[in-house]
Coordinates of C-alpha atoms in Angstrom, one line a residue:
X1 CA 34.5 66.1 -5.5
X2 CA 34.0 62.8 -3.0
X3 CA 30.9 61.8 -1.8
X4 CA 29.9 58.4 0.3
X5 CA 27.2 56.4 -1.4
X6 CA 25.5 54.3 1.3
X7 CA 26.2 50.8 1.2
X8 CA 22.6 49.6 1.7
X9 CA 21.0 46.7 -0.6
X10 CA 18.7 49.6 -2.0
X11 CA 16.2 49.5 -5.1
X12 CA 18.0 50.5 -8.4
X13 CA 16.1 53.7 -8.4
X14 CA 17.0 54.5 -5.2
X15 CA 19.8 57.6 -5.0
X16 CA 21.7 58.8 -2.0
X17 CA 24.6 60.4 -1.1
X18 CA 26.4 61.9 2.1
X19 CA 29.1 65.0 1.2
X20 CA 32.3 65.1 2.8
X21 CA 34.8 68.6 2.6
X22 CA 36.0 67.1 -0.3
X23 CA 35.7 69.6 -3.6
X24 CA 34.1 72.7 -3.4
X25 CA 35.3 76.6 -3.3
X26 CA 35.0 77.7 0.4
X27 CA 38.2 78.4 2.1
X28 CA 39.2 79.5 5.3
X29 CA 37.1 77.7 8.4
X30 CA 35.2 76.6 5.9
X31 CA 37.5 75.0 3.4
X32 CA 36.3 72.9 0.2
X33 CA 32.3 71.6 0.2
X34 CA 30.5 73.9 2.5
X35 CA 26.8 74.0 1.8
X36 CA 25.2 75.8 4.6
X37 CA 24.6 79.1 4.0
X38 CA 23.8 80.2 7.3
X39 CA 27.6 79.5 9.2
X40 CA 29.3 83.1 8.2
X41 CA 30.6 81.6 4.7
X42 CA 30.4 83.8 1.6
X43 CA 27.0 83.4 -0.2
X44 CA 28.6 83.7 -3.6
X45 CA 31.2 80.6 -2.8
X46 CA 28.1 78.5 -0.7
X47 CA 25.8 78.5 -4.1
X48 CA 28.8 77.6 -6.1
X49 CA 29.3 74.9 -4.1
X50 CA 25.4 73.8 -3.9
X51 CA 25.6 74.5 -7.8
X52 CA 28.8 72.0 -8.3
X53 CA 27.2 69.1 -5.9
X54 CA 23.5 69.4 -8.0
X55 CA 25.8 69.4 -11.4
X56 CA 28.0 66.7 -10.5
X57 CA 25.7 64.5 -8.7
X58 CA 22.5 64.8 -11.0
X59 CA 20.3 65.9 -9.0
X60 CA 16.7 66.6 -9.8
X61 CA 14.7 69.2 -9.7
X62 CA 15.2 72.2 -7.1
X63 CA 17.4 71.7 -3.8
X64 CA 15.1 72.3 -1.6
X65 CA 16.8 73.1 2.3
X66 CA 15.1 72.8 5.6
X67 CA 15.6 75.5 8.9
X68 CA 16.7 72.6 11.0
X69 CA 15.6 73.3 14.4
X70 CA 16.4 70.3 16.6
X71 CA 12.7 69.5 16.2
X72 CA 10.8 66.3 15.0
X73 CA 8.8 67.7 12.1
X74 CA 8.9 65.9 8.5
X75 CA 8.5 68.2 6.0
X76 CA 6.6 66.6 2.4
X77 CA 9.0 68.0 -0.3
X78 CA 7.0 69.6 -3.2
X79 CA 8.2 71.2 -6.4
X80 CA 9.5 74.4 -4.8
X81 CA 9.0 75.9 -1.5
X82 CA 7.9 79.6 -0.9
X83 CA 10.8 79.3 1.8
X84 CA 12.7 76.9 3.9
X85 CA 10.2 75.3 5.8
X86 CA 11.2 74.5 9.8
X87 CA 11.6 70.8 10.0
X88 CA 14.5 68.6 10.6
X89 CA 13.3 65.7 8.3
X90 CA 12.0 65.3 5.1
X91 CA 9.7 63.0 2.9
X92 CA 9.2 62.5 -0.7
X93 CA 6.9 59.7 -2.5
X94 CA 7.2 60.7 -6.2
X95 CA 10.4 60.6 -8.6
X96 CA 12.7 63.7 -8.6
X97 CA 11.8 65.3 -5.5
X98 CA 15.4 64.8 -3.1
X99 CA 15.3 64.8 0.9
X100 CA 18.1 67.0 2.5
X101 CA 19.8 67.3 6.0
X102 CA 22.3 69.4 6.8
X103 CA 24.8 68.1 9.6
X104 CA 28.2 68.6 11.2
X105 CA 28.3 66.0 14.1
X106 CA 24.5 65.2 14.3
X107 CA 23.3 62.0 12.5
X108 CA 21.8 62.0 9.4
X109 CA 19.7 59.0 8.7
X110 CA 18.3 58.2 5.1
X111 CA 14.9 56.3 4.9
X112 CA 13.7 54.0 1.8
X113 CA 11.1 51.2 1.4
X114 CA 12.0 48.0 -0.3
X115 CA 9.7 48.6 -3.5
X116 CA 11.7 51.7 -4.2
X117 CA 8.2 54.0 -3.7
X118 CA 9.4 56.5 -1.3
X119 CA 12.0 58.2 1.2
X120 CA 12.9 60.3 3.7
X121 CA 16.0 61.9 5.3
X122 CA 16.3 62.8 8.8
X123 CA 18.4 65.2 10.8
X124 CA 18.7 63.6 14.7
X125 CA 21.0 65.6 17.0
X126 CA 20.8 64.0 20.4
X127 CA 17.4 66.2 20.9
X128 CA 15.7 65.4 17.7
X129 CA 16.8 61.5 18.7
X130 CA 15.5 61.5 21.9
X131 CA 12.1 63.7 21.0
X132 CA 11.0 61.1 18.1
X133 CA 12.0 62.6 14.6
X134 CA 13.0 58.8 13.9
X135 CA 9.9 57.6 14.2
X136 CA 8.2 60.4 13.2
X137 CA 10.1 60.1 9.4
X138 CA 8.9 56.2 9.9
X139 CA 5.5 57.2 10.1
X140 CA 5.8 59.7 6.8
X141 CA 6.9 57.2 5.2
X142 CA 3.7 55.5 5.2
X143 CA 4.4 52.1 5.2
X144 CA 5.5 48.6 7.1
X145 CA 8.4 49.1 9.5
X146 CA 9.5 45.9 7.9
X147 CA 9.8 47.2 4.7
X148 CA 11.9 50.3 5.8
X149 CA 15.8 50.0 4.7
X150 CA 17.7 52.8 6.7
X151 CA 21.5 54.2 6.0
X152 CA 23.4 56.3 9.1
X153 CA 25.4 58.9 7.4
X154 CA 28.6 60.5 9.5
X155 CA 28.2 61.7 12.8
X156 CA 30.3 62.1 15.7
X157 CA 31.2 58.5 17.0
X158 CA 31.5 56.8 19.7
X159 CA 34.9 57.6 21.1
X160 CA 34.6 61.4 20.4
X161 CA 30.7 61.8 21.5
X162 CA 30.7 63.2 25.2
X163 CA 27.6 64.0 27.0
X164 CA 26.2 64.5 31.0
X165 CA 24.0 62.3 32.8
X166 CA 20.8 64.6 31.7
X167 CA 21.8 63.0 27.6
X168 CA 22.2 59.5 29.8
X169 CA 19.1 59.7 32.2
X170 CA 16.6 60.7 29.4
X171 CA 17.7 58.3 27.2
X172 CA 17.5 55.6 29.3
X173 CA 14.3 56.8 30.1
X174 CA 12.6 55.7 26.7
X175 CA 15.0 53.1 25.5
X176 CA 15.5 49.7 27.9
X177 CA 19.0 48.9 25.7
X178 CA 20.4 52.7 26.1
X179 CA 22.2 51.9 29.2
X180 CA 24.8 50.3 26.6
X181 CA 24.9 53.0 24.5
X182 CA 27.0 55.0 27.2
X183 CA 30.5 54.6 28.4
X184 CA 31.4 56.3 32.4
X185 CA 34.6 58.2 32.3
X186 CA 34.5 60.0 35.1
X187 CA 33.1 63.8 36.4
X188 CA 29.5 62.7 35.5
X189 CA 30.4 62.6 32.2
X190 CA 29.9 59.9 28.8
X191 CA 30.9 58.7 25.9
X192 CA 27.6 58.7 24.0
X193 CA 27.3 56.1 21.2
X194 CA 24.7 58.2 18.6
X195 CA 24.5 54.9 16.0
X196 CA 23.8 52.4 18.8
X197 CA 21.1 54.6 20.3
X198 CA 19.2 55.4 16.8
X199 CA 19.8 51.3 16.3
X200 CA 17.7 50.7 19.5
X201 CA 15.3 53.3 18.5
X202 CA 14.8 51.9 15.1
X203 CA 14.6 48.7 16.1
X204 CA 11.7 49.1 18.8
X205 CA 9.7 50.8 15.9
X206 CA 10.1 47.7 13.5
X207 CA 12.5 48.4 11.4
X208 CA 15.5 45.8 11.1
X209 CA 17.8 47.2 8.1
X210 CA 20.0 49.3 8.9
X211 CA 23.3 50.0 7.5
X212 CA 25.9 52.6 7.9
X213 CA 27.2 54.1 11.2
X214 CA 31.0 53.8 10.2
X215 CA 32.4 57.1 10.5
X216 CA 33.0 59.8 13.3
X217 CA 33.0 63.5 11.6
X218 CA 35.0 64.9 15.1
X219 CA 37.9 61.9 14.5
X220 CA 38.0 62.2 11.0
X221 CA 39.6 65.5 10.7
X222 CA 40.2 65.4 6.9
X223 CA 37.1 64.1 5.9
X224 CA 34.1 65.9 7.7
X225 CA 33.5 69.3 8.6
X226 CA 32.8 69.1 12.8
X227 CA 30.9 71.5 14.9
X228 CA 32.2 70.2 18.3
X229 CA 35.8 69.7 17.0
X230 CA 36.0 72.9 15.5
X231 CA 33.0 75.7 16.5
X232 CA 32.8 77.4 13.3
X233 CA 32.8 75.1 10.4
X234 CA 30.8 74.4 7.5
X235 CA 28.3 72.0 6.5
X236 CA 27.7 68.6 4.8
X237 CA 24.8 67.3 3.5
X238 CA 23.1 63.2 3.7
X239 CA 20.0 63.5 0.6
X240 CA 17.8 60.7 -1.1
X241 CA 16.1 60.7 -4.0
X242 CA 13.9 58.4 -6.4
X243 CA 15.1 57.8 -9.8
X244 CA 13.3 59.7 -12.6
X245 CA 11.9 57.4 -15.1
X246 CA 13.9 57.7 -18.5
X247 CA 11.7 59.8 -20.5
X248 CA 10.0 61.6 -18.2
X249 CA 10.6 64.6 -17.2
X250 CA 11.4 66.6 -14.0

């Protein structure tokens, strides 16, 4: 199994990780690391799978899933939920509590502060971009923009991203810099640039370091599962985590 470990100048307690197809006991549409249960892929192989990344990525504690909902609620992640709570970001300020997004083409963006006391994951399709779920995970956080370090996971990029003038009009909207963000090729239509529009957005709320935004999940065929590329598909998943303290425990 292959993950991508974000190549951010972190804390050392600080763990993240992005999934790619790699690994994993889905076949069909769904082939190697599906974790979302809620695309049409057998239950039994989806828990193996969420089973084999917890196993072979340590991580802590219960994996705790959101019903992402193209919305701009940040979820507090607790012990154990009573059920998947609608939100489409997540925040955690103790030790062995992960943050999880589930994407196929939407951005996942992973939130830490420079003391290594907190962090958040967000899930920002175009809609949860433009509505504020970045700078609503900012504010979770709970502390100095300036002291935020953020990682884009895989998305769809900037060649492969193709939206209408609505995407184009209400982005430009909010952010004075979107106009850049967007290429004209013809019939109305865009090449959207998702990483340089969450850039601008960051970057009008304070926060200056940010890393990632390498990869397109629609180009990179062998790598990423892809909603737009293919329509039914599996899921990855972009989490964060704070180190458990040798000796303590979860």
């Amino acid at each position: 199994m292959n993950w991508i470990q974000p190549d951010w100048p972190a804390p050392g307690n600080v763990r993240a990780l992005s999934t790619t197809r790699d690994g994993g006991v889905s076949e069909g549409v769904f082939a190697g690391l599906n974790l979302g249960a809620h695309v049409g892929d057998e239950p039994a192989r989806v828990e193996a799978n969420r089973a084999r990344l917890q196993q072979e990525a340590a991580i802590p504690g219960p994996l705790n899933w959101l019903n992402q909902v193209h919305g701009i609620a940040v979820h507090p992640v607790s012990d154990r939920y009573e059920r998947a709570p609608d939100a489409d970001a997540a925040c955690a300020h103790e030790a062995g509590l992960a943050c999880i997004v589930m994407t196929a083409d939407c951005l996942p963006v992973l939130f830490c502060d420079r003391a290594g006391t907190r962090v958040a994951a967000a899930h920002a399709g175009w809609r949860g971009l433009h509505a504020g779920v970045l700078e609503e995970s900012i504010d979770a956080m709970g502390c100095e923009p300036a002291e935020i370090l953020v990682w884009l996971g895989p998305a769809i990029g900037p060649d492969a991203f193709e939206v209408g003038e609505d995407v184009r009009e209400a982005f430009c909207r909010n952010l004075s810099a979107a106009e850049a963000a967007f290429h004209a090729i013809g019939g109305g239509k865009y090449l959207a640039d998702i990483y340089a529009l969450a850039r601008q957005t960051l970057r009008r709320e304070g926060v200056n370091l940010i890393y990632g935004g390498t990869h397109c999940t629609v180009l990179e065929r062998d790598t990423f599962f892809s909603y737009r590329r293919d329509g039914q598909t599996g899921r990855m998943v972009s989490m964060i985590w704070l180190e458990i303290p040798t000796g303590e425990a979860v």
